[in-house]
Coordinates of C-alpha atoms in Angstrom, one line a residue:
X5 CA -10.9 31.6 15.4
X6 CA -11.4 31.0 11.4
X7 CA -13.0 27.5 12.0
X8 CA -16.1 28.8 13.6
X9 CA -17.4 29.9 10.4
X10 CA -17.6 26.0 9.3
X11 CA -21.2 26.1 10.7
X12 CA -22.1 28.1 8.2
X13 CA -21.7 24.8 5.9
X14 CA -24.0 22.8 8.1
X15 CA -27.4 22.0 6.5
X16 CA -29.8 23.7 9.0
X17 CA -31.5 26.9 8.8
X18 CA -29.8 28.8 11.8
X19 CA -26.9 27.4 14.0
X20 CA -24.5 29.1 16.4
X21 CA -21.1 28.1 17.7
X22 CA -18.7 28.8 20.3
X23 CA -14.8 28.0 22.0
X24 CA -14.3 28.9 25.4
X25 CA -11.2 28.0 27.5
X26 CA -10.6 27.0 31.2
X27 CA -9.8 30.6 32.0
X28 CA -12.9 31.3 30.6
X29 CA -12.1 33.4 27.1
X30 CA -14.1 32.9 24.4
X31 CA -11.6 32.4 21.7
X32 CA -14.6 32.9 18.7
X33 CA -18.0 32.8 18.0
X34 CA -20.4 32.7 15.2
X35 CA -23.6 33.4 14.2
X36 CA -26.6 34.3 16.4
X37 CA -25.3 33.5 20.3
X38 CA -28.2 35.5 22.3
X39 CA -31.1 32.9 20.1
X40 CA -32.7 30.9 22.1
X41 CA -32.6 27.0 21.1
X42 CA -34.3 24.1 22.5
X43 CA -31.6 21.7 24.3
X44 CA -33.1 18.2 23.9
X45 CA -30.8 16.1 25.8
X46 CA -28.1 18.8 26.4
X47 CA -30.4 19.4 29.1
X48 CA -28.9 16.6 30.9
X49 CA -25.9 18.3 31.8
X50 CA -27.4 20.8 33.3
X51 CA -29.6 18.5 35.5
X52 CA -26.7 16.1 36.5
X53 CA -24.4 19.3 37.8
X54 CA -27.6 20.4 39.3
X55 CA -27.7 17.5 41.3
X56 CA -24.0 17.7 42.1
X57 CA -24.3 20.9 43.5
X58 CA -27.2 19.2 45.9
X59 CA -24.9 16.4 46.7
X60 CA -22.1 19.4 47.6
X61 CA -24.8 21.0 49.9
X62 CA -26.2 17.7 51.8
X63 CA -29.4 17.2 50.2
X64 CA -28.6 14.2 49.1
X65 CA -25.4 11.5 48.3
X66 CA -24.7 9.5 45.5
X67 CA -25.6 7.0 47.6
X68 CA -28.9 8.0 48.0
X69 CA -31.5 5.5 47.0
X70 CA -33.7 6.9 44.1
X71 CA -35.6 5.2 41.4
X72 CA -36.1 1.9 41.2
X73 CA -35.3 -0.8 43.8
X74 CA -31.5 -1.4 44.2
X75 CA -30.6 1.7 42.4
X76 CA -29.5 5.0 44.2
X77 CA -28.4 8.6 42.8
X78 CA -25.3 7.5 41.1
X79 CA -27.1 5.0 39.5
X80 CA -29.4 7.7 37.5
X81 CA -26.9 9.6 36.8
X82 CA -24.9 7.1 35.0
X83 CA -27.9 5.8 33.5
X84 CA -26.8 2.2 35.3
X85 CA -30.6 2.2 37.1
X86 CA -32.2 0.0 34.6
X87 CA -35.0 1.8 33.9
X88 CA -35.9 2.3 30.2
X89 CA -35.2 4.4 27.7
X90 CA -39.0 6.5 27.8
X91 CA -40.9 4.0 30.2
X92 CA -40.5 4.3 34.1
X93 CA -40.2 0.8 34.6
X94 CA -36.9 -1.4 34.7
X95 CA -35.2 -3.5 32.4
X96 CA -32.5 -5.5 34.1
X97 CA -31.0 -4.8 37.8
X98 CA -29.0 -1.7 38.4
X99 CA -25.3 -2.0 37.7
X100 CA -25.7 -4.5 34.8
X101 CA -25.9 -2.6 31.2
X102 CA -25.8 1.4 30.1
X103 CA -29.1 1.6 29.7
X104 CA -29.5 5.7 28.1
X105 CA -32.7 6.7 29.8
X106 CA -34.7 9.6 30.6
X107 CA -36.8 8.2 32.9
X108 CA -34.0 8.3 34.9
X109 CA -33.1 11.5 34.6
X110 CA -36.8 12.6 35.2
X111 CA -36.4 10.0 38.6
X112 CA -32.9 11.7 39.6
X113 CA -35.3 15.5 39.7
X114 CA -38.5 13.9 41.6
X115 CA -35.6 12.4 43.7
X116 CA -33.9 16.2 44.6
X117 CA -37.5 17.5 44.8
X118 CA -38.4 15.5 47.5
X119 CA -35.4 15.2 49.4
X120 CA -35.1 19.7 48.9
X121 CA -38.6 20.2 49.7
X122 CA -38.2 22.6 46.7
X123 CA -39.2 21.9 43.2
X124 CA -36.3 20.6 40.5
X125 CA -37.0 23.3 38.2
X126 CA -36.7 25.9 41.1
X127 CA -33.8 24.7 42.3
X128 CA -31.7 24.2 39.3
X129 CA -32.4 28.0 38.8
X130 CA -31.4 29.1 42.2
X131 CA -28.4 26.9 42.0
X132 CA -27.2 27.0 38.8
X133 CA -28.7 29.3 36.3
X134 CA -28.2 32.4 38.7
X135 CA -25.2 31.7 40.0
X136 CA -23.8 31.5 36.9
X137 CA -25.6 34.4 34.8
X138 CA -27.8 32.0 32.7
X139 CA -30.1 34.4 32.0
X140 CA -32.4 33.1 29.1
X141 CA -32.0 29.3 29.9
X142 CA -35.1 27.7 31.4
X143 CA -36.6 24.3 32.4
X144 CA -39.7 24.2 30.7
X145 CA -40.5 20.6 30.1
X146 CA -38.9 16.9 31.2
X147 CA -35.4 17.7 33.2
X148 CA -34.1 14.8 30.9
X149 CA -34.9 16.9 27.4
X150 CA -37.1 20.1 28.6
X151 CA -34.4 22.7 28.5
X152 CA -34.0 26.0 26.4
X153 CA -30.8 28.2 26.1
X154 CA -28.1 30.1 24.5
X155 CA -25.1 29.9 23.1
X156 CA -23.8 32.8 25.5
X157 CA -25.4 31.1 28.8
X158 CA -23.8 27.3 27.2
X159 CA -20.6 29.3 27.1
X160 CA -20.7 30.2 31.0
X161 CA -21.8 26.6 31.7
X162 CA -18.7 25.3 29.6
X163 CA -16.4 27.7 31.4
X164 CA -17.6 26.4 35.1
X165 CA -17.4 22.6 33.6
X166 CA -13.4 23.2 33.2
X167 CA -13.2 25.4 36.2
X168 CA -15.4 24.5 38.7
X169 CA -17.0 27.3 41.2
X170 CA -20.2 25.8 42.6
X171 CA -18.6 22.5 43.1
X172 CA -15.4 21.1 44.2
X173 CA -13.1 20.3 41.6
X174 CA -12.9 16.5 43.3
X175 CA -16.6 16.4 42.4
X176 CA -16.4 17.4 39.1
X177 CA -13.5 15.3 38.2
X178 CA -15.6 12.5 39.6
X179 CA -18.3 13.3 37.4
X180 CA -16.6 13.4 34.6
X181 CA -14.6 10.2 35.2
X182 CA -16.0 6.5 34.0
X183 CA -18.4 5.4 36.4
X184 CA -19.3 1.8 36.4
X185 CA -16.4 0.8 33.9
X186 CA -16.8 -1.6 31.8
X187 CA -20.7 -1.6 30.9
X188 CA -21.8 -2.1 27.3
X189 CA -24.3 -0.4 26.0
X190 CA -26.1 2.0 23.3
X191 CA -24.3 5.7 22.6
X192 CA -28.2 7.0 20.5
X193 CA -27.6 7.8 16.8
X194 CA -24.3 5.7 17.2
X195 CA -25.5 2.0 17.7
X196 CA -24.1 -0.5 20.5
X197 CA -20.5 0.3 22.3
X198 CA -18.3 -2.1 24.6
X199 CA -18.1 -0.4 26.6
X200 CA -20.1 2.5 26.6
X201 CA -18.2 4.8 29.1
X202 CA -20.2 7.8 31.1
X203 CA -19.6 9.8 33.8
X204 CA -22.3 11.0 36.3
X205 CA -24.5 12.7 33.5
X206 CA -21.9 13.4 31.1
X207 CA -20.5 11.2 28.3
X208 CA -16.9 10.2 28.2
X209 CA -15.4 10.0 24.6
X210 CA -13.0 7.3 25.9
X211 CA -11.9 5.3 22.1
X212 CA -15.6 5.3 21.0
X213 CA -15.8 4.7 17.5
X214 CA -18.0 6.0 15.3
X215 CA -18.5 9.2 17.6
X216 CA -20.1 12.8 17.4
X217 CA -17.0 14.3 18.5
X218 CA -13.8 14.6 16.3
X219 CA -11.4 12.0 15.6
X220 CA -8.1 14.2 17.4
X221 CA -10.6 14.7 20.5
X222 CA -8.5 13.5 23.2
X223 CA -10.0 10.4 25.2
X224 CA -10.7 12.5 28.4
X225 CA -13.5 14.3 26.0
X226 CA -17.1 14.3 28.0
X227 CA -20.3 16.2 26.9
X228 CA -23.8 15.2 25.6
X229 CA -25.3 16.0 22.4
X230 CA -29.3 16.5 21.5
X231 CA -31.5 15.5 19.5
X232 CA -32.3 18.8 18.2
X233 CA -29.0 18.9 17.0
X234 CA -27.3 20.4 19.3
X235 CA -23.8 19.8 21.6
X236 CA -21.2 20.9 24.5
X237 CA -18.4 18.9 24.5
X238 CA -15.1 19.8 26.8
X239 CA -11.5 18.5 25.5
X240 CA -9.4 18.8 28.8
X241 CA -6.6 17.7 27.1
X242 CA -7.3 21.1 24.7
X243 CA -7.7 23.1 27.5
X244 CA -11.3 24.3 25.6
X245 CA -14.8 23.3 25.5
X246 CA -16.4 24.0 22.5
X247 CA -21.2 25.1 22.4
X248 CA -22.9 24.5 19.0
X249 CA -26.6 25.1 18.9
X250 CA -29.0 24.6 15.7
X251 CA -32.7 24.3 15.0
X252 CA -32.3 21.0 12.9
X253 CA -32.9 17.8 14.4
X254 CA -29.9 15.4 15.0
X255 CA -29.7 13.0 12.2
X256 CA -26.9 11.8 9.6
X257 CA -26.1 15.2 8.8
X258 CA -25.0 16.1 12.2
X259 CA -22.6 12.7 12.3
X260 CA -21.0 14.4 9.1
X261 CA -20.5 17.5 9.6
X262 CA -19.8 17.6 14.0
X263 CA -16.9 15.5 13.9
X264 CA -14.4 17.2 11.1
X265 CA -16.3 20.8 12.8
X266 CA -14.8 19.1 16.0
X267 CA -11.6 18.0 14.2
X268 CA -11.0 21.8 13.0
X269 CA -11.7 23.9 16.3
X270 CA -9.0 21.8 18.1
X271 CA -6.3 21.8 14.9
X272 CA -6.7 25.6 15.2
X273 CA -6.4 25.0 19.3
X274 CA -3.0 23.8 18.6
X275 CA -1.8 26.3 16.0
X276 CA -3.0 29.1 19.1
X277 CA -0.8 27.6 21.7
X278 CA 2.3 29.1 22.2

């Protein structure tokens, strides 16, 4: 794939990039893919399908109680618990806004922790990372912004996210469906959205607008983006997913340049399909 190379436009000092189908082919990549990047909020992903694969083996349900009173695993993962942004303390009842948090995502690990008997971080390896070859990804900090990875691992992540092997495909559907439809609320570095769709830990591109994704990216689009400007996003609709990693923090730069990067990958998508 020629559009690849557009990274090497982006104003940061080192960035990588891949496209990776349901079948799991990598249809191009460019630039370093075996440097390791910090995640930022990418990390959520991984924590939210760590937690799915839990809920696949009993630990716990989405039902669960976890966090704060009244909210429950599903609640966390949506980030519907009420708890703030930073602070482990609510803000309004569960179920009432789209409140982005990491304390909730920090609450969702203690939550697996003590319902395993078997530390988040250790489990999310055991789970995920190995299953799945993620060799040089790590949780080395907050399971809401604390992970490090590549773009090759990201690449085997975004391969199991359209073709599901550790989870049933009802699960993951689930998870990437609009939970609690309806809910306003703020998309970070993109201001205040009615409504402000997610999954269970995964974005859903729904008719957001402005957005980090591209303007042709088909509604069903979920992902996450981080704040050390990075991304995974998966276009069902596209039959792709598409892993971009830098060492620049988000900012305006990265609403410039992901989008028509976004816009390109799936125009040459289309040209590729027979």
């Amino acid at each position: 794939m020629e559009s690849v190379r557009g990274i090497e436009q982006w104003p940061v000092d080192n960035a990588a990039t891949a496209v990776v189908t349901a079948a799991g082919d990598v249809l191009g990549t460019h630039g370093d893919t075996t440097k390791v990047y910090r995640l930022a909020s990418v990390t959520k992903p991984l924590t939210a399908y760590a937690a799915l694969i839990a809920i696949e083996e009993g630990v716990v349900e989405l039902d669960t109680p976890a966090g704060p009173e009244g909210s429950t695993i599903r609640h966390l993962l949506a980030h519907t618990s009420g708890l703030a942004f930073n602070e482990h303390k609510p803000m309004t009842a569960p179920g009432n806004r789209r409140l982005y948090s990491n304390a909730g995502f920090e609450q969702l690990a203690d939550a697996l922790t003590e319902h395993s008997g078997i530390p988040f971080a250790d489990y999310q390896a055991e789970a995920l990372f190995r299953p799945l070859g993620m060799k040089a990804t790590k949780l080395t900090g907050s399971p809401a912004s604390g992970a490090e990875s590549t773009v090759d691992d990201l690449v085997a992540f975004a391969a199991e996210l359209q073709a599901p092997t550790l989870i049933a495909a009802e699960t993951a559907r689930e998870a990437t469906s609009v939970v609690f439809p309806g809910l306003s609320g703020i998309l970070p570095g993109f201001g205040h959205q009615k409504p402000n769709d997610w999954g269970l830990g995964f974005e859903i591109r729904d008719h957001k607008s402005p957005h980090w994704t591209g303007s042709s990216s088909s509604p069903r689009t979920f992902g996450h983006f981080g704040q050390s400007g990075t991304f995974v996003w998966v276009d069902p609709d596209a039959g792709a997913a598409c892993v971009a990693l830098t060492d620049r923090a988000f900012g305006p730069w990265a609403a410039e340049v992901w989008p028509p990067y976004t816009d390109a990958v799936l125009s040459e998508l289309r040209g590729l399909t027979p």
